mmCIF file of C-alpha atoms and ligand atoms in Angstrom:
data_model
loop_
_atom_site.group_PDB
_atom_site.id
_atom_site.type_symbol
_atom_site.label_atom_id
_atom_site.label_comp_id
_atom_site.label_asym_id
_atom_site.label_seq_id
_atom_site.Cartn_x
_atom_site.Cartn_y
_atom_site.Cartn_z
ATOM 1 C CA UNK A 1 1.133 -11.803 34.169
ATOM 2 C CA UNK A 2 1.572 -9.914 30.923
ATOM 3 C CA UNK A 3 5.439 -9.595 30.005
ATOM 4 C CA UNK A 4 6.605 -6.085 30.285
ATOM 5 C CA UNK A 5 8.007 -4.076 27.150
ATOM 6 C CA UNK A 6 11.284 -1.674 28.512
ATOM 7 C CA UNK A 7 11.867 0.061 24.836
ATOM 8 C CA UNK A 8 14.801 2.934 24.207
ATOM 9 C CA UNK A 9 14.055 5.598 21.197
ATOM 10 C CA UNK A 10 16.928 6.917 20.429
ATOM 11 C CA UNK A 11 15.863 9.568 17.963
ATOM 12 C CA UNK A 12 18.016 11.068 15.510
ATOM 13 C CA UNK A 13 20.799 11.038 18.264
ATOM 14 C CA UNK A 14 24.283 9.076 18.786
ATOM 15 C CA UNK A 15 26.585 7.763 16.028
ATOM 16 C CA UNK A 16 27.955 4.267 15.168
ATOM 17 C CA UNK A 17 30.976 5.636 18.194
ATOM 18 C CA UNK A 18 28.257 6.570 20.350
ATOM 19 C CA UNK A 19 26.439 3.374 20.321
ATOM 20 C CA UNK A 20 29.864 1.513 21.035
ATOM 21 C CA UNK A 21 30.427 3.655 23.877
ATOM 22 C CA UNK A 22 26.841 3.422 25.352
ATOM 23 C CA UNK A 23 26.788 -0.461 25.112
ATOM 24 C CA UNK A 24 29.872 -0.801 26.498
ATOM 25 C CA UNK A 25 28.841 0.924 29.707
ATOM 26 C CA UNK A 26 25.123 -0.587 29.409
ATOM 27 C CA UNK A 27 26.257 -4.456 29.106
ATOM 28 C CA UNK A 28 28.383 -4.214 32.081
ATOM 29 C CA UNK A 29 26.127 -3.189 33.996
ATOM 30 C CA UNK A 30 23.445 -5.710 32.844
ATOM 31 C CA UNK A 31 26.770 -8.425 33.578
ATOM 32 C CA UNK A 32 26.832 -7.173 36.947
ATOM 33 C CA UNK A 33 23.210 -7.509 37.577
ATOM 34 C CA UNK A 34 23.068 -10.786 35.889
ATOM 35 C CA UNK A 35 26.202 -11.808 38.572
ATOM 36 C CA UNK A 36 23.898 -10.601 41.062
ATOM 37 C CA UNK A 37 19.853 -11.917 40.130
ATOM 38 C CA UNK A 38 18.919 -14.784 37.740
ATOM 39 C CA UNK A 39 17.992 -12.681 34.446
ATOM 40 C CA UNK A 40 16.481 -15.879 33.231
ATOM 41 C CA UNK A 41 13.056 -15.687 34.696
ATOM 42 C CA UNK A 42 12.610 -12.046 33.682
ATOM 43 C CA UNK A 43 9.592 -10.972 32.759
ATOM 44 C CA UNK A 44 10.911 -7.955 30.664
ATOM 45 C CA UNK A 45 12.211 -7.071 27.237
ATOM 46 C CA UNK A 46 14.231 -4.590 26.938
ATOM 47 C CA UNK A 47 14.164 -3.039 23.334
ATOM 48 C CA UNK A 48 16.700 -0.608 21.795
ATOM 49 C CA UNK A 49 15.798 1.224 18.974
ATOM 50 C CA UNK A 50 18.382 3.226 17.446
ATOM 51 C CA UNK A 51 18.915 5.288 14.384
ATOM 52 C CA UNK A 52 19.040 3.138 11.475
ATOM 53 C CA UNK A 53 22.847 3.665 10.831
ATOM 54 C CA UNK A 54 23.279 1.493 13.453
ATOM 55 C CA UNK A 55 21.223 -1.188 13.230
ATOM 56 C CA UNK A 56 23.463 -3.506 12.477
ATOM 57 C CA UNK A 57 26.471 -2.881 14.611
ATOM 58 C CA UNK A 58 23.904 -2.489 17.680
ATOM 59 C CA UNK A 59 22.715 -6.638 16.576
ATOM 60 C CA UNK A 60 26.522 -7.288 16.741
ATOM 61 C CA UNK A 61 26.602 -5.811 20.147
ATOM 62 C CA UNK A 62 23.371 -7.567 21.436
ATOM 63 C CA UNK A 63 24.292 -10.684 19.728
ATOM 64 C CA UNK A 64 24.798 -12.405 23.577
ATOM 65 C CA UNK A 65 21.996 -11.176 25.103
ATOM 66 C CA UNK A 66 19.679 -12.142 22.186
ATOM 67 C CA UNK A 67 17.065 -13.534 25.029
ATOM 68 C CA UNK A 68 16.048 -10.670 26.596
ATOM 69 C CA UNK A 69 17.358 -7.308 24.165
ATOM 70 C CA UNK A 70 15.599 -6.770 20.783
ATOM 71 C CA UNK A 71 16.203 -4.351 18.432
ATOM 72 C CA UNK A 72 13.589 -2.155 16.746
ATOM 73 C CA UNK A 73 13.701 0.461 13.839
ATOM 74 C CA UNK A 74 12.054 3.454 14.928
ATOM 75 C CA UNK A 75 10.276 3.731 11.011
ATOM 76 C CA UNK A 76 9.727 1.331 8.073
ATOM 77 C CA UNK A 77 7.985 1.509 4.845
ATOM 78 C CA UNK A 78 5.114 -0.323 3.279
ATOM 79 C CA UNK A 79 6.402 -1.412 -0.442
ATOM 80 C CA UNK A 80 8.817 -3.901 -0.859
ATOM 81 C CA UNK A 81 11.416 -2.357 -2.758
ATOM 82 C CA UNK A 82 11.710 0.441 -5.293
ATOM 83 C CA UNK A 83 12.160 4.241 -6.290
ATOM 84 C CA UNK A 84 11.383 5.757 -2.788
ATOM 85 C CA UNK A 85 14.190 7.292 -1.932
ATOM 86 C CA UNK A 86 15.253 7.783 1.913
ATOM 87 C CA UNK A 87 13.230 5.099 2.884
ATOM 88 C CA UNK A 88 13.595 1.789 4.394
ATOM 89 C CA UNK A 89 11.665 -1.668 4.157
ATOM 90 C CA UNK A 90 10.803 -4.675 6.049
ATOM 91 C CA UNK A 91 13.077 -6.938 4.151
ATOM 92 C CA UNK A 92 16.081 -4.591 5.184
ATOM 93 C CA UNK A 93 14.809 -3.977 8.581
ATOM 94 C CA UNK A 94 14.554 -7.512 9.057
ATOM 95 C CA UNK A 95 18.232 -8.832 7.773
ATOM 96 C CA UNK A 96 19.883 -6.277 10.352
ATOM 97 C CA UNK A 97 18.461 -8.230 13.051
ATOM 98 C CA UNK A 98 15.214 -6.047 14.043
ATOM 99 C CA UNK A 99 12.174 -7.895 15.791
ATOM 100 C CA UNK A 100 10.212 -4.390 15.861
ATOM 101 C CA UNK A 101 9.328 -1.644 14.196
ATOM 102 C CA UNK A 102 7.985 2.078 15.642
ATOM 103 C CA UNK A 103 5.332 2.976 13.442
ATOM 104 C CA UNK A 104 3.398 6.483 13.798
ATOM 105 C CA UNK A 105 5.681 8.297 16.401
ATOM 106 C CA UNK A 106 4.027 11.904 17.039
ATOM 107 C CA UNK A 107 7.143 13.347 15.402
ATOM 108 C CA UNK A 108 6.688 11.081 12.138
ATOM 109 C CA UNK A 109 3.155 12.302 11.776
ATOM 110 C CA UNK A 110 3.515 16.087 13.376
ATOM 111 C CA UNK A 111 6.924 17.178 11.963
ATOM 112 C CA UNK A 112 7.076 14.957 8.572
ATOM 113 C CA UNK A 113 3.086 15.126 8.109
ATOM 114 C CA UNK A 114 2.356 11.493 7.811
ATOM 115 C CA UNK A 115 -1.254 10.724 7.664
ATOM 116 C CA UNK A 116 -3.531 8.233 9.131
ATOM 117 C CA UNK A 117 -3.741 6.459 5.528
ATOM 118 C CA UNK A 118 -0.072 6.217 5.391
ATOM 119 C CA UNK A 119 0.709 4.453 8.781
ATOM 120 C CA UNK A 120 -2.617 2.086 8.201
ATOM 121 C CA UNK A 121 -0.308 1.175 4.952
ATOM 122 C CA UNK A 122 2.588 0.228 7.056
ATOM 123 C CA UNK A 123 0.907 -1.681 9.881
ATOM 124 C CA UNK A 124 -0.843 -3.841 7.041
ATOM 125 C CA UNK A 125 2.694 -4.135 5.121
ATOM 126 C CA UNK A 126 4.218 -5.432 8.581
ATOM 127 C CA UNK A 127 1.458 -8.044 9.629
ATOM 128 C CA UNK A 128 1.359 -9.449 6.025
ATOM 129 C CA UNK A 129 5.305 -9.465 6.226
ATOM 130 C CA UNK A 130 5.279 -11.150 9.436
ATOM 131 C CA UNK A 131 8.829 -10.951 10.679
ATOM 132 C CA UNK A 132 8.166 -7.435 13.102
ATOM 133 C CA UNK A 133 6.533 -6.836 15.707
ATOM 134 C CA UNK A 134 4.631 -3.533 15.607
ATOM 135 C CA UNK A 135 4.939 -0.475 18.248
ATOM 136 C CA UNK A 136 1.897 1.546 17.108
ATOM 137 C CA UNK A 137 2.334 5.214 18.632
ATOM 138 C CA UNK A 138 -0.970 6.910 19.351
ATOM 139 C CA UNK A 139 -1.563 10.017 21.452
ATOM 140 C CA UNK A 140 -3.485 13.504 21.610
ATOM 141 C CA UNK A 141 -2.020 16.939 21.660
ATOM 142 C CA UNK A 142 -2.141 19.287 24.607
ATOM 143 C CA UNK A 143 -5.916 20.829 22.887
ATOM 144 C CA UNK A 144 -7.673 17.844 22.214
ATOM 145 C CA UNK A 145 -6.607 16.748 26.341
ATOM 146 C CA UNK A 146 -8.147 20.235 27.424
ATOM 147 C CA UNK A 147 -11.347 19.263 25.390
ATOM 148 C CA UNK A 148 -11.360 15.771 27.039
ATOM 149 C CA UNK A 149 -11.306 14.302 23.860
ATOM 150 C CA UNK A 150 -8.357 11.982 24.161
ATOM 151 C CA UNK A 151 -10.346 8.681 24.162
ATOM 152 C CA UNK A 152 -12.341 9.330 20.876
ATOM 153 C CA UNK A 153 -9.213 10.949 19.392
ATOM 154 C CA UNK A 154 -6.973 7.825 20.579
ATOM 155 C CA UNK A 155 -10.067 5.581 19.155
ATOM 156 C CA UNK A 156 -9.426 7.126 15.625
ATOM 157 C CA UNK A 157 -6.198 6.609 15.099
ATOM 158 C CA UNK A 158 -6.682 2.986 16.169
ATOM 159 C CA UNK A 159 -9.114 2.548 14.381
ATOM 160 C CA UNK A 160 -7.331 3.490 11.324
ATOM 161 C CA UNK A 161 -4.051 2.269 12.002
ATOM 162 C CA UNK A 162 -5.581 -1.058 11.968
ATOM 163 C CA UNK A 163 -8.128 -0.609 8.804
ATOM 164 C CA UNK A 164 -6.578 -2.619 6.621
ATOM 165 C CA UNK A 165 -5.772 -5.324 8.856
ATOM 166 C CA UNK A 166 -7.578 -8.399 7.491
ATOM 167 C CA UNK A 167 -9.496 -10.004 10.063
ATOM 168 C CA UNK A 168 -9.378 -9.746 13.875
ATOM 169 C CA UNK A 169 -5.898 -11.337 15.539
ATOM 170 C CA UNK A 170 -3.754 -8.266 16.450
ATOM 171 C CA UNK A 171 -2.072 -10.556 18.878
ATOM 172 C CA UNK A 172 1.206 -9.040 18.542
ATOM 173 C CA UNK A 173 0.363 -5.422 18.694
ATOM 174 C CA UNK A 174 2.121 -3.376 20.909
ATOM 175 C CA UNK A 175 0.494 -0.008 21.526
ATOM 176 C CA UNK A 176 2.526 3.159 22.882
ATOM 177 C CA UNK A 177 0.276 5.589 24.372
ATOM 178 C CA UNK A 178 1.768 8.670 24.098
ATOM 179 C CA UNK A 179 0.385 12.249 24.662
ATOM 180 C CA UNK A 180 2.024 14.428 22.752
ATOM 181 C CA UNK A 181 2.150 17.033 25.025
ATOM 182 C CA UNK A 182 4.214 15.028 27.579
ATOM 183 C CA UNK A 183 7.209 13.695 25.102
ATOM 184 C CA UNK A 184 10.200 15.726 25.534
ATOM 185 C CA UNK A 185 8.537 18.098 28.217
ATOM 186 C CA UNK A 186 9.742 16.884 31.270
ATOM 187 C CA UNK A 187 5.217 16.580 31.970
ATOM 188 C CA UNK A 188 4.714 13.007 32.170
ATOM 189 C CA UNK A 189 0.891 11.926 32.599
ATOM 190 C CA UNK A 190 -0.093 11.309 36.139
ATOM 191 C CA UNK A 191 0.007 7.466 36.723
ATOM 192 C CA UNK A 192 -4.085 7.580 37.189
ATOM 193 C CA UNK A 193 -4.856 9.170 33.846
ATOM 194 C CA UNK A 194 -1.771 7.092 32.343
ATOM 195 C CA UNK A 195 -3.739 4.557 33.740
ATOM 196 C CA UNK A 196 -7.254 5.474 32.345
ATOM 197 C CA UNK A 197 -6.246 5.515 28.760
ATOM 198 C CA UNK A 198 -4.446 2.182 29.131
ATOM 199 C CA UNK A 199 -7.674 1.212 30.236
ATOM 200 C CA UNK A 200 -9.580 2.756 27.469
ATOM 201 C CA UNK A 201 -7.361 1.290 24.876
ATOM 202 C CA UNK A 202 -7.301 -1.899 25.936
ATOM 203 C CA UNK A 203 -11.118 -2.049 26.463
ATOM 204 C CA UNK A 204 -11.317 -0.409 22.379
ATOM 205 C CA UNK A 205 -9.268 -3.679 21.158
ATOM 206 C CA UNK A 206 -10.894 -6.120 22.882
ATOM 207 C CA UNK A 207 -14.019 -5.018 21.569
ATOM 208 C CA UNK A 208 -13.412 -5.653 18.319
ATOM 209 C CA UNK A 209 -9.822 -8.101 18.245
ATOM 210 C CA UNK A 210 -8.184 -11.009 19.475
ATOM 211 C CA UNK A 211 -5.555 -9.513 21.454
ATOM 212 C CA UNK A 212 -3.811 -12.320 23.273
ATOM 213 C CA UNK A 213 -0.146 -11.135 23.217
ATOM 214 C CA UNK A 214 -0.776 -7.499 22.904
ATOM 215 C CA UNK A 215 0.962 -4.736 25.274
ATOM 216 C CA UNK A 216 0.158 -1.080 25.925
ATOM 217 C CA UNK A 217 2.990 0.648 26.802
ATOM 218 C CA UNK A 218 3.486 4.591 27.546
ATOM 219 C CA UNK A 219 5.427 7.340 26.488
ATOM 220 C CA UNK A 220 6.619 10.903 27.630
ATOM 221 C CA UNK A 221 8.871 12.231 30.224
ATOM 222 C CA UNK A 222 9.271 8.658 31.856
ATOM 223 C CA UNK A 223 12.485 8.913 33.931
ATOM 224 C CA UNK A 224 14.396 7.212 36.965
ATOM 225 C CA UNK A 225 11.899 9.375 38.859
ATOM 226 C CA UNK A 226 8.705 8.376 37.969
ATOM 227 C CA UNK A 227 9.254 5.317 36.554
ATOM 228 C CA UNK A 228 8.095 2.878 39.243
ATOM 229 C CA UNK A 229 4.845 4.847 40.109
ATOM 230 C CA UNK A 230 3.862 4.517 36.460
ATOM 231 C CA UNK A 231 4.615 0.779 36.324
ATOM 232 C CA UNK A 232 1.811 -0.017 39.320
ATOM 233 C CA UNK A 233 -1.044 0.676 37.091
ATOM 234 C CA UNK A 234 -2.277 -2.622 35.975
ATOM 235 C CA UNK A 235 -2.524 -1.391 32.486
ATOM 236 C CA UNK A 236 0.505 -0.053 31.876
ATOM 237 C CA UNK A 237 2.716 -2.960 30.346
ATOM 238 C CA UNK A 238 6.005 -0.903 30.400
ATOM 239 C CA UNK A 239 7.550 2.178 28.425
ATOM 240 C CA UNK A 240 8.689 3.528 25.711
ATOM 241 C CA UNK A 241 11.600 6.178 26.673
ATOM 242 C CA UNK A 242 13.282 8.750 24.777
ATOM 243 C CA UNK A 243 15.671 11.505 26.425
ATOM 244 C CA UNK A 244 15.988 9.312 29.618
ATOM 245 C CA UNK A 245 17.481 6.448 27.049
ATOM 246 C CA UNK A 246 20.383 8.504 25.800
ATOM 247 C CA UNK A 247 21.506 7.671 29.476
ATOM 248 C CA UNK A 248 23.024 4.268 29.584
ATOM 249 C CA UNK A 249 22.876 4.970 33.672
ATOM 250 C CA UNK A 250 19.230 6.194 33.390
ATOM 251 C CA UNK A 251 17.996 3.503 30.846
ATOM 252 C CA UNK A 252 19.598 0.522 33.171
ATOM 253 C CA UNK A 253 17.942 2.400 36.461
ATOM 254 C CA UNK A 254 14.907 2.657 34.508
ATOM 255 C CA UNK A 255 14.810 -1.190 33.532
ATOM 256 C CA UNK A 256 15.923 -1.914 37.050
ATOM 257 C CA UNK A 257 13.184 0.080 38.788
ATOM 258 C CA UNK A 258 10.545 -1.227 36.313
ATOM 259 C CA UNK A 259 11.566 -5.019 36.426
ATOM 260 C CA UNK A 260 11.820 -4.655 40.257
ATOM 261 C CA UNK A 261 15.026 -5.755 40.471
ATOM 262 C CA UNK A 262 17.050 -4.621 43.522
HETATM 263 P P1 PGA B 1 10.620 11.312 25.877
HETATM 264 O O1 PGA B 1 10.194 10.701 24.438
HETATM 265 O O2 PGA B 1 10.857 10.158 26.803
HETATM 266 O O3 PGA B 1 11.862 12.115 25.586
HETATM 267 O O4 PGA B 1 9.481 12.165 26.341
HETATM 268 C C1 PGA B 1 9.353 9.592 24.333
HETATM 269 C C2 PGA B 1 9.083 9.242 22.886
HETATM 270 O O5 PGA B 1 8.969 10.161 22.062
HETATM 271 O O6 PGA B 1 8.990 8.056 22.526
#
């Protein structure tokens, strides 16, 4: 069985106090669960990625529960170091504790115009690097679904996300499938399309990759709600959850639900 990926976004929300206040509630309730079921055999990872002001006071937090809860920055940039101001690179990323990296969220590319060319860079940057893991977001808009084009749409942006990847071991890829028109809308796919494109995708990179460890996850409108009818679909190798992450409550139901833990 494929280990499943439980991943938080917390956007540009929550200060340094925030965090505090949201892992304080969130740890005890993972101590109460852990009191209750042996966390050890888990077959989840639950991965926080919050705003990178608080990188590294959430690795402080995390520091005990290092096993299971990975941090992730929810952008990175491809050079090294340099005259780029208001960015961030792997080497920082990477001394604040963070295992992953989002690359290409819908936002990054709609609202602050990234290209195609541009992410490419960064997932090439990161697998030369080494040290993260990527999340590679991917995902049509509301349109291109009416036309029934997600799949070749989807295709493209795979394909050139990965173009400068030398060779053909993407084994620690982590794809988030995530329709645009279903992040932040409260629309979340239905489970059998959700499924469809997992499908799709995973079908794409084993056509042309070794893709031993990789993971397609989804995103948009997962909640406490829908949570566990998404996670039956074979494909589906866990989520990637914004507004319902803000939550500590919602985020712990939502890991609960999806690692089936009573
Ligand atoms: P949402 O966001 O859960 O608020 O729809 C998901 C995402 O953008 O990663």
């Amino acid at each position: 069985m494929r280990k499943q990926i439980i991943a938080a976004n917390f956007k540009m929300n929550k200060t340094d106090e925030d965090i505090k206040k949201y892992f304080a509630v969130f740890l005890d309730l993972i101590n109460g669960l852990k009191n209750r079921s042996n966390l050890s055999g888990l077959d989840s990872d639950l991965i926080f990625a919050p705003p990178f002001t608080s990188l590294s006071g959430t690795n402080k937090i995390i520091k005990t529960c290092r096993d299971f809860i990975k941090l992730s920055s929810q952008n990175v940039y491809y050079e090294k170091s340099g005259a780029y101001t208001g960015e961030i690179s792997i080497d920082m990323l990477a001394s604040c504790g963070c295992e992953y990296t989002i690359i290409g969220h819908s936002e990054r590319r709609n609202i602050f115009n990234e290209s195609d060319e541009l992410i490419g860079k960064k997932i090439e940057a990161v697998y030369k690097d080494g040290r993260l893991r990527p999340i590679l977001c991917v995902g049509e808009n509301l349109e291109v679904r009416k036309n029934d084009g997600q799949e070749k749409f989807v295709e493209n942006q795979l394909l050139n996300a990965l173009k400068y990847v030398k060779g053909t071991v993407i084994k620690s890829l982590i794809v988030a499938y995530e329709p645009v028109w279903a992040i932040g809308t409260g629309m979340p796919i239905k489970a059998e399309d959700g499924e469809a494109m997992h499908r799709y995708i995973y079908d794409y990179l084993e056509s042309g990759y070794s893709i031993s460890e990789t993971r397609v996850i989804y995103g948009g409108s997962v909640t406490e709600k829908n949570i566990e009818e998404i996670m039956d679909k074979p494909h589906i190798d866990g989520v990637l959850v914004g507004g319902a992450s803000l939550d500590p409550q919602s985020f712990y139901n939502i890991f609960r639900l999806a690692s089936n833990i009573n």
